[in-house]
Amino acid sequence: MINIRKLIYPWRYLFLSLCCLLLITACNTLAPNTQSDNKSLKVATDPTFIPFEFQTPQGELVGFEIDLMRAIAQAVGLTVNFESLPFDGMISTLQAKRVDAAISGITITKERLKTIAFSRPYFKAGLAITVREDNQDIKDFNSLQEKKIGVQIGSTGADFAKTIPNAKIITYNSGPDFFQDLHNGNIDAVISDAFATLYAVKNGNLKGLKVVADLLTEEYYGIATPQNSPHLDAINKGIDIVLSNGTYKQIYQKWFNVEPSQLPVELPLK
Ligand code: GLN
């Protein structure tokens, strides 16, 4: 009979070392999460902003910004985990660092830059007035005076509405709700992001409504992050890459069917 103890004894140190090596390798293969977590960004979005981000009837998250965020991340070797959040809670969630970034048609403003950071602009946007198709008297800023105006809480549209003399402002939690109220005649006009509204009108999702041609503002969307984010440089690099290699243009045309606008590298806001 072979005595295993006696056999191993002279090689005991080598045997122990081999066991240690095996253990270390096993740990590394079984726990790759610590490494991949650094490579994945947790990104907040409010999927009620068609066609920037919305859910298909099957529950799949799709849209211009979903494609764009994935492409930006991929360009710098990162992946994205989206988390749905109401638009109004986006900034406080970033401040609390509960997510790495947010993409949700968020306009870069001086006020917001006091509490969060933004990437370079990735979309040229602006506010527009929407009214019922038969409305003839609301055509510009001045004709909004003393009118009942619907806006989304916490949006640049809500800030803008405050500057209209004697307007009665009605706030809504979610974008699509104010269009329903406008359609029903409960409010006279909506002030919201032009591109999303134009898209909905064009695709027949907002029947009986029209967008007043002249935009009220010029705005730019940026990807928002907490201040001093370790990811902001990579995100900006990713935007540079997708802008210069044609990916941005391709995604823009897929969703909007037109050539993208020129984008500044930085806004004169700080
Ligand atoms: N661009 C607007 C803002 O930043 C609103 C965008 C949206 O409703 N998702 O306030």
CSV table of C-alpha atoms and ligand atoms in Angstrom, one decimal:
chain,number,residue,atom,x,y,z
A,1,MET,CA,0.0,0.0,0.0
A,2,ILE,CA,1.3,3.4,-0.9
A,3,ASN,CA,1.3,5.8,2.0
A,4,ILE,CA,0.2,9.2,0.5
A,5,ARG,CA,1.4,11.1,3.6
A,6,LYS,CA,4.9,9.8,3.2
A,7,LEU,CA,4.8,10.5,-0.6
A,8,ILE,CA,3.7,14.1,-0.2
A,9,TYR,CA,5.9,14.9,2.8
A,10,PRO,CA,9.1,15.8,1.0
A,11,TRP,CA,7.1,18.0,-1.5
A,12,ARG,CA,4.9,19.6,1.2
A,13,TYR,CA,6.0,23.2,0.4
A,14,LEU,CA,5.5,22.7,-3.3
A,15,PHE,CA,2.1,21.2,-2.7
A,16,LEU,CA,1.1,24.1,-0.4
A,17,SER,CA,2.2,26.6,-3.0
A,18,LEU,CA,0.3,24.9,-5.7
A,19,CYS,CA,-2.9,24.9,-3.5
A,20,CYS,CA,-2.5,28.7,-2.9
A,21,LEU,CA,-2.0,29.3,-6.6
A,22,LEU,CA,-5.1,27.3,-7.4
A,23,LEU,CA,-7.1,29.3,-4.8
A,24,ILE,CA,-6.0,32.7,-6.2
A,25,THR,CA,-6.9,31.7,-9.7
A,26,ALA,CA,-10.3,30.4,-8.7
A,27,CYS,CA,-11.1,33.6,-6.8
A,28,ASN,CA,-10.2,35.7,-9.8
A,29,THR,CA,-12.4,33.8,-12.1
A,30,LEU,CA,-15.3,33.5,-9.8
A,31,ALA,CA,-15.4,37.2,-8.8
A,32,PRO,CA,-14.9,39.2,-12.0
A,33,ASN,CA,-17.5,41.8,-10.9
A,34,THR,CA,-15.0,44.0,-9.0
A,35,GLN,CA,-13.3,44.6,-12.4
A,36,SER,CA,-16.3,44.8,-14.6
A,37,ASP,CA,-18.1,47.3,-12.3
A,38,ASN,CA,-15.5,49.9,-13.1
A,39,LYS,CA,-16.2,49.3,-16.8
A,40,SER,CA,-20.0,49.8,-16.5
A,41,LEU,CA,-21.7,53.1,-16.1
A,42,LYS,CA,-25.0,53.4,-14.2
A,43,VAL,CA,-26.9,56.0,-16.3
A,44,ALA,CA,-30.3,57.5,-15.3
A,45,THR,CA,-33.0,58.3,-17.9
A,46,ASP,CA,-36.7,59.2,-17.9
A,47,PRO,CA,-38.2,57.1,-20.7
A,48,THR,CA,-41.2,59.4,-21.3
A,49,PHE,CA,-39.4,61.6,-23.8
A,50,ILE,CA,-40.0,60.2,-27.3
A,51,PRO,CA,-37.9,59.7,-29.4
A,52,PHE,CA,-35.0,60.4,-27.1
A,53,GLU,CA,-35.9,57.6,-24.6
A,54,PHE,CA,-39.0,55.6,-24.3
A,55,GLN,CA,-40.2,52.0,-23.8
A,56,THR,CA,-41.6,49.8,-26.5
A,57,PRO,CA,-44.9,47.9,-25.7
A,58,GLN,CA,-42.6,45.0,-24.9
A,59,GLY,CA,-40.8,47.1,-22.3
A,60,GLU,CA,-37.6,47.5,-24.2
A,61,LEU,CA,-35.7,50.8,-23.6
A,62,VAL,CA,-35.0,52.5,-26.9
A,63,GLY,CA,-34.4,56.0,-28.4
A,64,PHE,CA,-31.9,58.4,-29.8
A,65,GLU,CA,-30.1,58.9,-26.5
A,66,ILE,CA,-30.2,55.2,-25.6
A,67,ASP,CA,-28.3,54.4,-28.9
A,68,LEU,CA,-26.0,57.5,-28.4
A,69,MET,CA,-25.1,56.7,-24.8
A,70,ARG,CA,-24.3,53.1,-25.7
A,71,ALA,CA,-22.1,54.2,-28.6
A,72,ILE,CA,-20.3,56.8,-26.5
A,73,ALA,CA,-19.6,54.3,-23.8
A,74,GLN,CA,-18.5,51.6,-26.3
A,75,ALA,CA,-16.1,54.1,-27.9
A,76,VAL,CA,-14.1,54.2,-24.7
A,77,GLY,CA,-14.5,50.6,-23.6
A,78,LEU,CA,-17.4,51.0,-21.2
A,79,THR,CA,-20.9,49.5,-21.0
A,80,VAL,CA,-24.1,51.1,-19.8
A,81,ASN,CA,-26.7,50.0,-17.3
A,82,PHE,CA,-29.8,52.3,-17.6
A,83,GLU,CA,-31.9,53.1,-14.6
A,84,SER,CA,-35.3,54.8,-15.1
A,85,LEU,CA,-35.9,57.9,-13.0
A,86,PRO,CA,-38.4,60.7,-13.1
A,87,PHE,CA,-36.9,63.8,-14.8
A,88,ASP,CA,-37.6,65.9,-11.7
A,89,GLY,CA,-35.4,63.7,-9.5
A,90,MET,CA,-32.5,63.5,-11.9
A,91,ILE,CA,-30.3,66.3,-10.5
A,92,SER,CA,-30.7,65.4,-6.8
A,93,THR,CA,-29.9,61.7,-7.7
A,94,LEU,CA,-26.7,62.9,-9.4
A,95,GLN,CA,-25.8,65.1,-6.5
A,96,ALA,CA,-26.1,62.2,-4.1
A,97,LYS,CA,-23.9,60.2,-6.5
A,98,ARG,CA,-26.5,57.4,-6.7
A,99,VAL,CA,-25.8,57.1,-10.5
A,100,ASP,CA,-22.7,57.8,-12.6
A,101,ALA,CA,-24.5,59.9,-15.2
A,102,ALA,CA,-27.8,60.9,-16.6
A,103,ILE,CA,-29.0,61.3,-20.2
A,104,SER,CA,-32.5,62.6,-20.6
A,105,GLY,CA,-32.6,65.7,-22.8
A,106,ILE,CA,-31.1,67.6,-20.0
A,107,THR,CA,-30.3,71.2,-21.0
A,108,ILE,CA,-27.0,72.6,-19.9
A,109,THR,CA,-27.7,75.7,-17.8
A,110,LYS,CA,-25.7,78.0,-15.6
A,111,GLU,CA,-28.0,77.2,-12.6
A,112,ARG,CA,-27.5,73.4,-13.0
A,113,LEU,CA,-23.8,73.8,-13.3
A,114,LYS,CA,-23.7,75.0,-9.7
A,115,THR,CA,-24.6,71.5,-8.5
A,116,ILE,CA,-23.7,69.0,-11.2
A,117,ALA,CA,-21.3,68.7,-14.1
A,118,PHE,CA,-22.1,68.3,-17.8
A,119,SER,CA,-20.3,66.8,-20.8
A,120,ARG,CA,-19.7,68.8,-23.9
A,121,PRO,CA,-23.0,69.5,-25.8
A,122,TYR,CA,-24.3,66.6,-27.9
A,123,PHE,CA,-27.6,68.0,-29.1
A,124,LYS,CA,-28.9,71.4,-30.2
A,125,ALA,CA,-32.4,71.9,-28.8
A,126,GLY,CA,-34.8,74.7,-27.9
A,127,LEU,CA,-38.2,75.4,-26.4
A,128,ALA,CA,-41.4,75.7,-28.4
A,129,ILE,CA,-45.0,76.7,-27.8
A,130,THR,CA,-47.6,74.0,-28.6
A,131,VAL,CA,-51.3,75.0,-29.0
A,132,ARG,CA,-54.5,73.4,-30.3
A,133,GLU,CA,-54.7,73.3,-34.1
A,134,ASP,CA,-57.6,75.8,-34.2
A,135,ASN,CA,-55.8,78.4,-32.0
A,136,GLN,CA,-55.1,81.6,-33.9
A,137,ASP,CA,-54.0,84.0,-31.2
A,138,ILE,CA,-51.0,82.4,-29.6
A,139,LYS,CA,-48.0,83.0,-31.9
A,140,ASP,CA,-45.1,84.3,-29.8
A,141,PHE,CA,-43.9,85.2,-26.3
A,142,ASN,CA,-46.1,88.3,-26.0
A,143,SER,CA,-49.3,86.5,-26.8
A,144,LEU,CA,-48.7,84.0,-23.9
A,145,GLN,CA,-49.5,86.7,-21.4
A,146,GLU,CA,-52.4,85.9,-19.1
A,147,LYS,CA,-52.7,82.4,-20.6
A,148,LYS,CA,-52.9,79.0,-18.9
A,149,ILE,CA,-49.6,77.3,-19.7
A,150,GLY,CA,-48.6,73.7,-19.0
A,151,VAL,CA,-45.0,72.8,-18.2
A,152,GLN,CA,-43.0,69.9,-16.8
A,153,ILE,CA,-41.8,70.3,-13.2
A,154,GLY,CA,-38.1,71.0,-13.0
A,155,SER,CA,-37.7,71.7,-16.7
A,156,THR,CA,-36.2,74.6,-18.6
A,157,GLY,CA,-39.8,75.1,-20.0
A,158,ALA,CA,-41.0,75.6,-16.4
A,159,ASP,CA,-38.3,78.2,-15.8
A,160,PHE,CA,-39.1,80.0,-19.0
A,161,ALA,CA,-42.8,80.1,-18.2
A,162,LYS,CA,-42.0,82.1,-15.0
A,163,THR,CA,-40.8,85.0,-17.1
A,164,ILE,CA,-44.2,85.5,-18.9
A,165,PRO,CA,-46.2,88.3,-17.3
A,166,ASN,CA,-49.4,87.2,-15.6
A,167,ALA,CA,-49.3,83.7,-17.0
A,168,LYS,CA,-51.1,81.0,-15.0
A,169,ILE,CA,-48.6,78.1,-14.8
A,170,ILE,CA,-49.8,74.5,-14.4
A,171,THR,CA,-47.1,72.0,-13.6
A,172,TYR,CA,-47.1,68.3,-14.6
A,173,ASN,CA,-44.9,65.4,-13.4
A,174,SER,CA,-44.6,63.9,-16.8
A,175,GLY,CA,-44.4,65.4,-20.3
A,176,PRO,CA,-47.1,63.5,-22.1
A,177,ASP,CA,-49.8,64.5,-19.5
A,178,PHE,CA,-49.8,68.2,-20.4
A,179,PHE,CA,-50.6,67.4,-24.1
A,180,GLN,CA,-53.6,65.5,-23.0
A,181,ASP,CA,-54.8,68.5,-21.0
A,182,LEU,CA,-54.0,70.9,-23.8
A,183,HIS,CA,-56.1,68.7,-26.1
A,184,ASN,CA,-59.0,68.6,-23.7
A,185,GLY,CA,-59.0,72.4,-23.4
A,186,ASN,CA,-57.9,72.6,-19.8
A,187,ILE,CA,-54.8,74.7,-20.7
A,188,ASP,CA,-54.1,77.2,-23.6
A,189,ALA,CA,-50.5,76.3,-24.4
A,190,VAL,CA,-47.6,74.0,-23.5
A,191,ILE,CA,-44.0,75.2,-23.3
A,192,SER,CA,-41.6,72.2,-23.9
A,193,ASP,CA,-38.7,70.9,-25.9
A,194,ALA,CA,-39.3,71.5,-29.6
A,195,PHE,CA,-37.8,68.4,-31.1
A,196,ALA,CA,-39.7,65.9,-28.9
A,197,THR,CA,-43.0,67.7,-29.6
A,198,LEU,CA,-42.4,68.1,-33.3
A,199,TYR,CA,-41.6,64.4,-33.5
A,200,ALA,CA,-44.8,63.5,-31.7
A,201,VAL,CA,-46.9,65.8,-33.9
A,202,LYS,CA,-45.3,64.5,-37.1
A,203,ASN,CA,-45.9,60.9,-36.1
A,204,GLY,CA,-49.5,61.4,-35.3
A,205,ASN,CA,-49.1,60.8,-31.5
A,206,LEU,CA,-50.5,64.3,-30.7
A,207,LYS,CA,-53.6,64.7,-32.8
A,208,GLY,CA,-55.2,68.1,-33.0
A,209,LEU,CA,-52.1,70.0,-31.8
A,210,LYS,CA,-49.6,72.2,-33.6
A,211,VAL,CA,-46.2,73.6,-32.7
A,212,VAL,CA,-45.6,77.4,-33.2
A,213,ALA,CA,-42.8,77.7,-35.7
A,214,ASP,CA,-40.4,80.1,-33.9
A,215,LEU,CA,-38.4,78.6,-31.1
A,216,LEU,CA,-38.4,80.5,-27.8
A,217,THR,CA,-34.8,79.6,-26.8
A,218,GLU,CA,-31.7,77.9,-28.1
A,219,GLU,CA,-30.5,75.2,-25.7
A,220,TYR,CA,-28.0,72.3,-25.8
A,221,TYR,CA,-28.3,68.9,-24.1
A,222,GLY,CA,-25.3,67.5,-22.2
A,223,ILE,CA,-24.7,64.2,-20.4
A,224,ALA,CA,-25.0,65.1,-16.7
A,225,THR,CA,-22.6,63.7,-14.0
A,226,PRO,CA,-21.9,64.4,-10.4
A,227,GLN,CA,-19.4,67.1,-9.8
A,228,ASN,CA,-15.7,65.9,-10.0
A,229,SER,CA,-16.9,62.7,-11.7
A,230,PRO,CA,-14.1,60.2,-12.5
A,231,HIS,CA,-16.1,59.3,-15.7
A,232,LEU,CA,-16.5,62.7,-17.2
A,233,ASP,CA,-13.3,62.7,-19.2
A,234,ALA,CA,-14.1,59.3,-20.7
A,235,ILE,CA,-17.6,60.4,-21.6
A,236,ASN,CA,-16.3,63.6,-23.3
A,237,LYS,CA,-13.7,61.5,-25.2
A,238,GLY,CA,-16.5,59.1,-26.3
A,239,ILE,CA,-18.6,62.0,-27.6
A,240,ASP,CA,-15.5,63.3,-29.6
A,241,ILE,CA,-15.0,59.9,-31.1
A,242,VAL,CA,-18.7,59.3,-32.1
A,243,LEU,CA,-18.9,62.9,-33.6
A,244,SER,CA,-15.8,62.4,-35.7
A,245,ASN,CA,-16.2,58.8,-36.9
A,246,GLY,CA,-19.7,59.2,-38.3
A,247,THR,CA,-21.6,57.2,-35.6
A,248,TYR,CA,-23.3,60.3,-34.2
A,249,LYS,CA,-24.6,61.3,-37.6
A,250,GLN,CA,-25.8,57.8,-38.3
A,251,ILE,CA,-27.8,57.6,-35.0
A,252,TYR,CA,-29.1,61.2,-35.5
A,253,GLN,CA,-30.4,60.3,-39.0
A,254,LYS,CA,-31.9,57.0,-37.8
A,255,TRP,CA,-34.2,58.9,-35.4
A,256,PHE,CA,-34.7,62.4,-36.9
A,257,ASN,CA,-34.2,61.7,-40.7
A,258,VAL,CA,-32.2,65.0,-41.1
A,259,GLU,CA,-28.6,66.2,-40.9
A,260,PRO,CA,-27.4,67.0,-37.4
A,261,SER,CA,-26.8,70.6,-36.4
A,262,GLN,CA,-23.2,71.8,-35.7
A,263,LEU,CA,-22.3,71.5,-32.1
A,264,PRO,CA,-20.0,73.8,-30.1
A,265,VAL,CA,-17.2,72.2,-28.0
A,266,GLU,CA,-18.1,74.3,-25.0
A,267,LEU,CA,-20.9,76.7,-24.0
A,268,PRO,CA,-20.1,80.2,-22.8
A,269,LEU,CA,-21.9,79.5,-19.5
A,270,LYS,CA,-19.3,79.0,-16.7
B,1,GLN,N1,-34.6,70.0,-21.8
B,1,GLN,C1,-35.5,70.2,-20.7
B,1,GLN,C2,-34.7,70.4,-19.5
B,1,GLN,O1,-33.6,70.2,-19.4
B,1,GLN,C3,-36.5,69.1,-20.5
B,1,GLN,C4,-36.1,67.7,-21.0
B,1,GLN,C5,-37.1,66.6,-20.7
B,1,GLN,O2,-38.3,66.8,-20.4
B,1,GLN,N2,-36.6,65.4,-20.6
B,1,GLN,O3,-35.2,70.9,-18.5
